[in-house]
Coordinates of C-alpha atoms in Angstrom, one line a residue:
R1 CA 143.4 114.5 285.6
Q2 CA 145.3 114.5 282.3
Q3 CA 148.5 115.5 284.1
A4 CA 148.1 112.7 286.6
A5 CA 147.5 110.2 283.8
V6 CA 150.7 111.3 282.1
G7 CA 152.6 111.0 285.3
R8 CA 151.3 107.5 286.0
C9 CA 152.2 106.4 282.5
L10 CA 155.7 107.8 282.7
L11 CA 156.3 106.0 286.0
S12 CA 154.9 102.7 284.8
S13 CA 156.2 102.7 281.2
C14 CA 159.2 104.9 281.0
Q15 CA 160.9 104.4 284.3
Q16 CA 164.5 104.1 282.9
E17 CA 164.2 107.0 280.6
L18 CA 162.6 109.2 283.3
A19 CA 165.3 108.2 285.8
A20 CA 168.0 109.0 283.3
C21 CA 166.4 112.3 282.6
L22 CA 166.3 113.3 286.2
L23 CA 170.0 112.4 286.6
D24 CA 170.9 114.5 283.5
G25 CA 171.4 118.2 284.1
K26 CA 170.1 119.4 280.8
C27 CA 167.1 117.1 280.7
L28 CA 166.2 118.1 284.2
L29 CA 166.5 121.7 283.3
N30 CA 164.3 121.1 280.3
I31 CA 161.5 119.9 282.6
G32 CA 162.0 122.8 285.0
C33 CA 162.0 125.2 282.2
L34 CA 158.6 123.9 281.0
Q35 CA 157.2 124.4 284.5
L36 CA 158.2 128.0 284.5
C37 CA 156.1 128.6 281.4
N38 CA 152.8 127.6 283.0
G39 CA 150.3 130.4 283.1
R40 CA 152.5 132.9 281.2
P41 CA 150.9 135.1 278.5
D42 CA 153.5 133.7 276.0
E43 CA 153.2 130.1 277.4
V44 CA 153.4 128.4 274.0
T45 CA 156.4 130.4 272.8
C46 CA 158.1 129.8 276.2
Q47 CA 157.5 126.0 276.0
I48 CA 159.0 125.9 272.5
R49 CA 162.0 128.0 273.7
C50 CA 162.7 125.3 276.4
G51 CA 163.1 122.8 273.6
D52 CA 165.6 125.0 271.9
L53 CA 167.6 125.6 275.1
F54 CA 167.8 122.1 276.5
E55 CA 168.3 119.3 274.0
N56 CA 170.5 116.2 274.2
D57 CA 170.4 112.4 274.0
A58 CA 168.7 112.0 277.4
V59 CA 166.0 114.4 276.4
G60 CA 165.5 112.6 273.1
R61 CA 165.3 109.2 274.7
F62 CA 162.8 110.4 277.2
N63 CA 160.6 112.1 274.6
N64 CA 160.8 109.1 272.3
C65 CA 159.5 106.8 275.1
A66 CA 156.9 109.2 276.4
V67 CA 155.5 110.3 273.1
S68 CA 156.3 107.8 270.3
Q69 CA 156.6 104.4 272.0
K70 CA 154.3 104.4 275.0
K71 CA 152.0 107.2 274.0
C72 CA 151.9 108.7 277.5
V73 CA 151.3 112.1 276.0
P74 CA 148.4 112.0 273.6
Q75 CA 148.8 113.6 270.2
K76 CA 147.4 117.2 269.9
Q77 CA 144.8 117.0 267.2
D78 CA 144.6 119.2 264.1
D79 CA 142.5 122.3 264.9
G80 CA 142.3 123.5 261.4
A81 CA 144.5 126.5 262.0
F82 CA 146.8 125.6 259.0
P83 CA 144.7 123.8 256.4
V84 CA 146.1 122.4 253.2
P85 CA 146.0 125.2 250.7
P86 CA 144.1 124.9 247.4
A87 CA 146.0 123.7 244.4
S88 CA 145.1 127.0 242.6
A89 CA 147.2 128.9 245.2
L90 CA 150.4 127.0 244.3
V91 CA 153.0 127.7 241.7
K92 CA 152.5 125.6 238.5
R93 CA 156.2 125.3 237.8
F94 CA 159.1 125.1 240.3
N95 CA 162.6 124.1 239.3
T96 CA 164.4 123.0 242.4
Q97 CA 167.8 123.3 240.8
E98 CA 167.1 126.8 239.6
V99 CA 165.7 128.1 242.9
F100 CA 167.1 126.2 245.8
Q101 CA 170.8 126.7 245.3
G102 CA 173.0 128.8 247.5
K103 CA 172.2 131.0 250.4
W104 CA 168.7 132.3 251.3
Y105 CA 167.6 134.3 254.3
I106 CA 164.2 133.9 256.1
T107 CA 163.3 137.6 256.4
A108 CA 159.7 137.3 257.6
G109 CA 157.6 134.6 259.3
L110 CA 154.0 133.9 260.1
N111 CA 154.1 131.7 263.2
E112 CA 156.1 133.4 265.9
A113 CA 156.8 130.1 267.7
F114 CA 158.4 128.4 264.7
D115 CA 159.3 131.0 262.0
C116 CA 160.5 134.3 263.5
F117 CA 164.0 133.6 264.8
D118 CA 166.9 136.0 264.2
C119 CA 169.8 135.3 261.9
Q120 CA 168.2 132.7 259.8
A121 CA 170.6 131.9 257.0
H122 CA 169.8 128.7 255.1
F123 CA 172.1 127.1 252.5
F124 CA 170.5 124.9 249.8
T125 CA 171.7 122.5 247.1
S126 CA 169.6 120.5 244.6
P127 CA 171.9 117.8 243.2
Y128 CA 169.1 116.3 241.1
P129 CA 165.7 117.7 239.9
G130 CA 163.1 117.4 242.6
R131 CA 165.6 116.7 245.4
V132 CA 166.7 119.4 247.9
Y133 CA 169.1 119.5 250.8
A134 CA 169.3 122.4 253.2
K135 CA 171.7 123.4 256.0
L136 CA 169.6 125.6 258.4
Y137 CA 170.9 128.1 260.9
W138 CA 168.9 130.2 263.4
R139 CA 169.4 131.9 266.7
V140 CA 167.6 131.4 269.9
K141 CA 167.4 134.8 271.7
E142 CA 167.0 135.3 275.4
P143 CA 165.1 138.1 277.2
D144 CA 168.4 139.8 278.0
G145 CA 169.3 140.0 274.3
E146 CA 171.9 137.2 274.4
F147 CA 171.6 134.1 272.1
F148 CA 173.0 130.8 270.9
T149 CA 172.9 129.3 267.5
K150 CA 171.1 126.2 266.4
N151 CA 171.5 124.2 263.1
A152 CA 170.1 121.3 261.2
I153 CA 170.4 119.4 257.9
Q154 CA 167.1 118.6 256.1
R155 CA 166.1 116.9 252.9
F156 CA 163.0 117.6 250.7
V157 CA 161.5 115.6 247.8
Q158 CA 159.3 117.3 245.2
D159 CA 155.9 115.9 244.4
P160 CA 156.2 114.5 240.9
Q161 CA 152.6 115.5 240.1
N162 CA 152.5 118.9 241.9
P163 CA 155.7 120.8 241.5
G164 CA 154.6 123.4 244.1
I165 CA 154.8 120.8 246.9
L166 CA 158.0 119.6 248.7
Y167 CA 157.9 116.8 251.2
N168 CA 160.2 116.3 254.3
H169 CA 159.1 112.8 255.3
D170 CA 160.5 109.5 256.5
N171 CA 162.0 110.9 259.7
E172 CA 162.6 108.6 262.7
Y173 CA 162.3 111.3 265.4
L174 CA 158.6 111.5 266.4
H175 CA 157.9 110.3 262.9
Y176 CA 157.5 113.9 261.9
Q177 CA 156.7 115.1 258.4
D178 CA 156.5 118.6 257.0
D179 CA 154.9 119.5 253.7
W180 CA 156.1 122.7 252.0
Y181 CA 153.7 124.6 249.6
I182 CA 155.3 127.1 247.3
L183 CA 152.9 130.0 246.9
D184 CA 155.2 132.2 244.7
A185 CA 158.8 132.4 243.8
D186 CA 161.4 134.3 241.8
P187 CA 164.8 132.6 241.7
A188 CA 166.7 135.9 241.9
S189 CA 164.8 137.4 244.8
F190 CA 162.3 135.5 246.9
V191 CA 160.4 132.2 247.7
L192 CA 157.2 132.3 249.7
V193 CA 156.7 129.0 251.6
Y194 CA 153.6 127.9 253.5
Y195 CA 153.9 124.7 255.4
R196 CA 152.0 122.3 257.6
G197 CA 153.0 119.1 259.4
S198 CA 152.4 116.3 261.7
N199 CA 154.3 114.3 264.3
D200 CA 153.5 112.0 267.2
A201 CA 153.0 114.9 269.5
W202 CA 151.0 117.3 267.3
D203 CA 149.0 116.9 264.1
G204 CA 148.3 120.0 262.0
Y205 CA 150.9 122.6 263.1
G206 CA 152.0 125.1 260.5
G207 CA 153.3 128.4 259.4
A208 CA 154.8 130.3 256.5
V209 CA 158.2 132.0 255.8
L210 CA 159.5 134.4 253.2
Y211 CA 162.9 133.5 251.8
T212 CA 164.9 136.3 250.2
R213 CA 168.4 136.5 248.8
T214 CA 169.0 139.6 250.8
P215 CA 169.0 139.8 254.7
T216 CA 166.0 142.1 254.6
V217 CA 162.7 142.1 252.7
P218 CA 163.0 143.9 249.3
K219 CA 160.1 146.3 249.1
E220 CA 159.4 145.4 245.5
V221 CA 158.5 141.8 246.3
V222 CA 155.8 142.7 248.9
P223 CA 152.9 143.2 246.4
R224 CA 153.5 139.7 244.9
V225 CA 153.8 138.2 248.4
Q226 CA 150.5 139.9 249.5
K227 CA 148.7 138.6 246.4
A228 CA 149.9 135.1 247.0
L229 CA 149.0 135.1 250.7
R230 CA 145.4 136.4 250.0
A231 CA 144.9 133.3 247.8
I232 CA 145.2 131.2 251.0
G233 CA 143.3 133.5 253.3
R234 CA 146.3 135.1 254.8
D235 CA 147.7 138.7 254.9
W236 CA 151.2 140.1 254.8
G237 CA 150.3 142.1 257.9
E238 CA 150.3 138.9 259.9
F239 CA 154.0 138.4 259.3
K240 CA 156.8 139.4 261.6
L241 CA 160.2 140.6 260.2
T242 CA 163.3 138.9 261.4
D243 CA 166.7 140.4 262.3
N244 CA 169.5 139.0 260.1
S245 CA 172.2 141.5 261.2
C246 CA 173.8 138.6 263.1
K247 CA 175.5 140.7 265.8
P248 CA 178.4 138.8 267.6
Q249 CA 177.9 136.8 270.8
T250 CA 179.2 138.4 274.1
R251 CA 178.3 135.7 276.7
D252 CA 178.8 132.0 277.1
P253 CA 175.6 130.2 275.9
N254 CA 176.1 127.5 278.5
Q255 CA 176.0 130.1 281.3
L256 CA 172.8 131.6 279.7
R257 CA 171.1 128.2 279.9
A258 CA 172.1 127.6 283.5
E259 CA 170.6 131.0 284.5
Y260 CA 167.4 130.4 282.6
V261 CA 165.5 128.1 284.9
R262 CA 165.4 126.7 288.4
R263 CA 165.1 122.9 288.8
K264 CA 161.5 121.6 289.1
V265 CA 160.1 118.3 288.0
I266 CA 156.6 118.7 286.6
M267 CA 155.6 117.7 283.1
T268 CA 152.3 118.4 281.4
E269 CA 150.7 117.1 278.2
E270 CA 150.6 120.5 276.5
D271 CA 154.2 121.2 277.4
L272 CA 155.5 118.2 275.5
Q273 CA 153.2 118.5 272.5
K274 CA 154.3 122.1 271.7
Q275 CA 157.9 121.8 272.6
L276 CA 158.6 118.6 270.7
T277 CA 157.2 120.1 267.5
R278 CA 159.9 122.8 267.6
V279 CA 162.6 120.3 268.4
R280 CA 161.9 118.3 265.3
L281 CA 164.0 120.9 263.3
T282 CA 167.2 120.0 265.1
V283 CA 167.1 116.4 264.1
A284 CA 168.6 115.5 260.7
N285 CA 166.6 113.6 258.2
D286 CA 167.2 109.9 257.9
L287 CA 169.7 110.0 255.1
V288 CA 171.0 106.5 255.3
T289 CA 169.3 105.4 252.1
E290 CA 170.6 108.3 250.1
G291 CA 174.2 107.1 249.9
R292 CA 176.5 109.1 247.6
E293 CA 173.8 111.6 246.7
A294 CA 173.6 112.8 250.3
E295 CA 177.4 112.8 250.7
R296 CA 177.8 115.1 247.6
A297 CA 175.0 117.3 248.8
I298 CA 176.4 117.7 252.3
A299 CA 179.9 118.4 250.8
N300 CA 178.3 121.1 248.7
L301 CA 176.6 122.7 251.7
E302 CA 179.9 122.6 253.7
Q303 CA 181.7 124.5 250.9
Q304 CA 178.9 127.1 250.8
L305 CA 179.2 127.6 254.5
E306 CA 183.0 127.9 254.3
D307 CA 182.7 130.5 251.6
F308 CA 180.1 132.4 253.5
Q309 CA 182.2 132.4 256.7
R310 CA 185.1 133.9 254.9
L311 CA 182.9 136.7 253.5
A312 CA 181.2 137.2 256.8
S313 CA 184.5 137.7 258.6
V314 CA 185.4 140.4 256.1
E315 CA 182.0 142.2 256.6
G316 CA 182.1 141.8 260.4
V317 CA 179.1 139.5 260.6
N318 CA 179.1 136.6 263.1
L319 CA 176.6 134.0 262.1
F320 CA 178.0 131.1 264.0
G321 CA 178.8 132.7 267.4
G322 CA 177.7 130.4 270.2
I323 CA 177.1 127.3 268.1
E324 CA 177.2 123.9 269.7
G325 CA 180.0 122.0 268.0
D326 CA 181.6 123.0 264.7
L327 CA 180.5 122.3 261.2
S328 CA 183.0 119.5 260.6
Q329 CA 181.5 117.6 263.6
T330 CA 178.0 117.9 262.2
I331 CA 179.1 116.7 258.8
E332 CA 181.0 113.8 260.3
R333 CA 177.9 112.7 262.2
V334 CA 175.7 112.7 259.2
A335 CA 178.3 111.2 256.8
G336 CA 178.9 108.4 259.3
A337 CA 175.3 107.3 259.0
L338 CA 175.9 106.9 255.2
T339 CA 178.7 104.3 255.4
P340 CA 177.8 100.7 254.4
A341 CA 178.6 99.5 257.9
N342 CA 175.7 101.5 259.2
K343 CA 173.1 100.4 256.6

């Protein structure tokens, strides 16, 4: 019944967006991909992977109409799986300019759907106290071992009263907002982040990640991480280690996508709720009001990436193999939004 109701709403309220989706190869493949996930043991992870594989403007417009504008897909409600942690579990002091500068790796994650991708190298800068910008990279890996690389730019603002909380709010896409809770940190070695969020599709999703300066988890940080996790009712044994060896790409990612699904046109409520929550990460924050601060931050991130690419080429590491579009194009798109003509 719910699926039928979603279908009727799409046909009556999102006709143009649905038609455009059906005429767009990637958007159509996205819907077909979701259909193939139905009934699988890893259904949720499969649905989220579809959002990673098939994303473009047509998908975005269709999702915006179906979820945010016309509410054809009802919001998945908070089930309490990721509650707000107690204040006593958070760090009492957190200097963003001391900690979030330079390159960090996500070396372990709690939520397999959102946190446990390979080759997660994140580049941070904090131009002012309490303000953080990040350039995120991660790989989407296919069953045959091949991959392609995704990236995003995000911005966080520190809670002035609670230094252990960082907010990623004011986003246009699905009105998503993510709250980061810093459970423990050492600027030289690790940052343990627990997060929860909400968007038009899903309220109350969450997870946790361990950032380290090295591509693998240093054994000496594990006792502190375990202690911090126990304070919120979690355990280090729940975490999955990531692979940051960043082996080079051997096949065309476009070919991988074409091979991934056959074309079917069935959309369910659960499919959209779960998939869209993952897609939020690929959408840059609304940086228009940040002006010169954002431009400087992005320039800093670009320089970090260039430096890392030079080092990686010497060490034989291929972080960016299979990426859609180069870094300069990404920077130009974000910087374009910052010009006075676009305000």
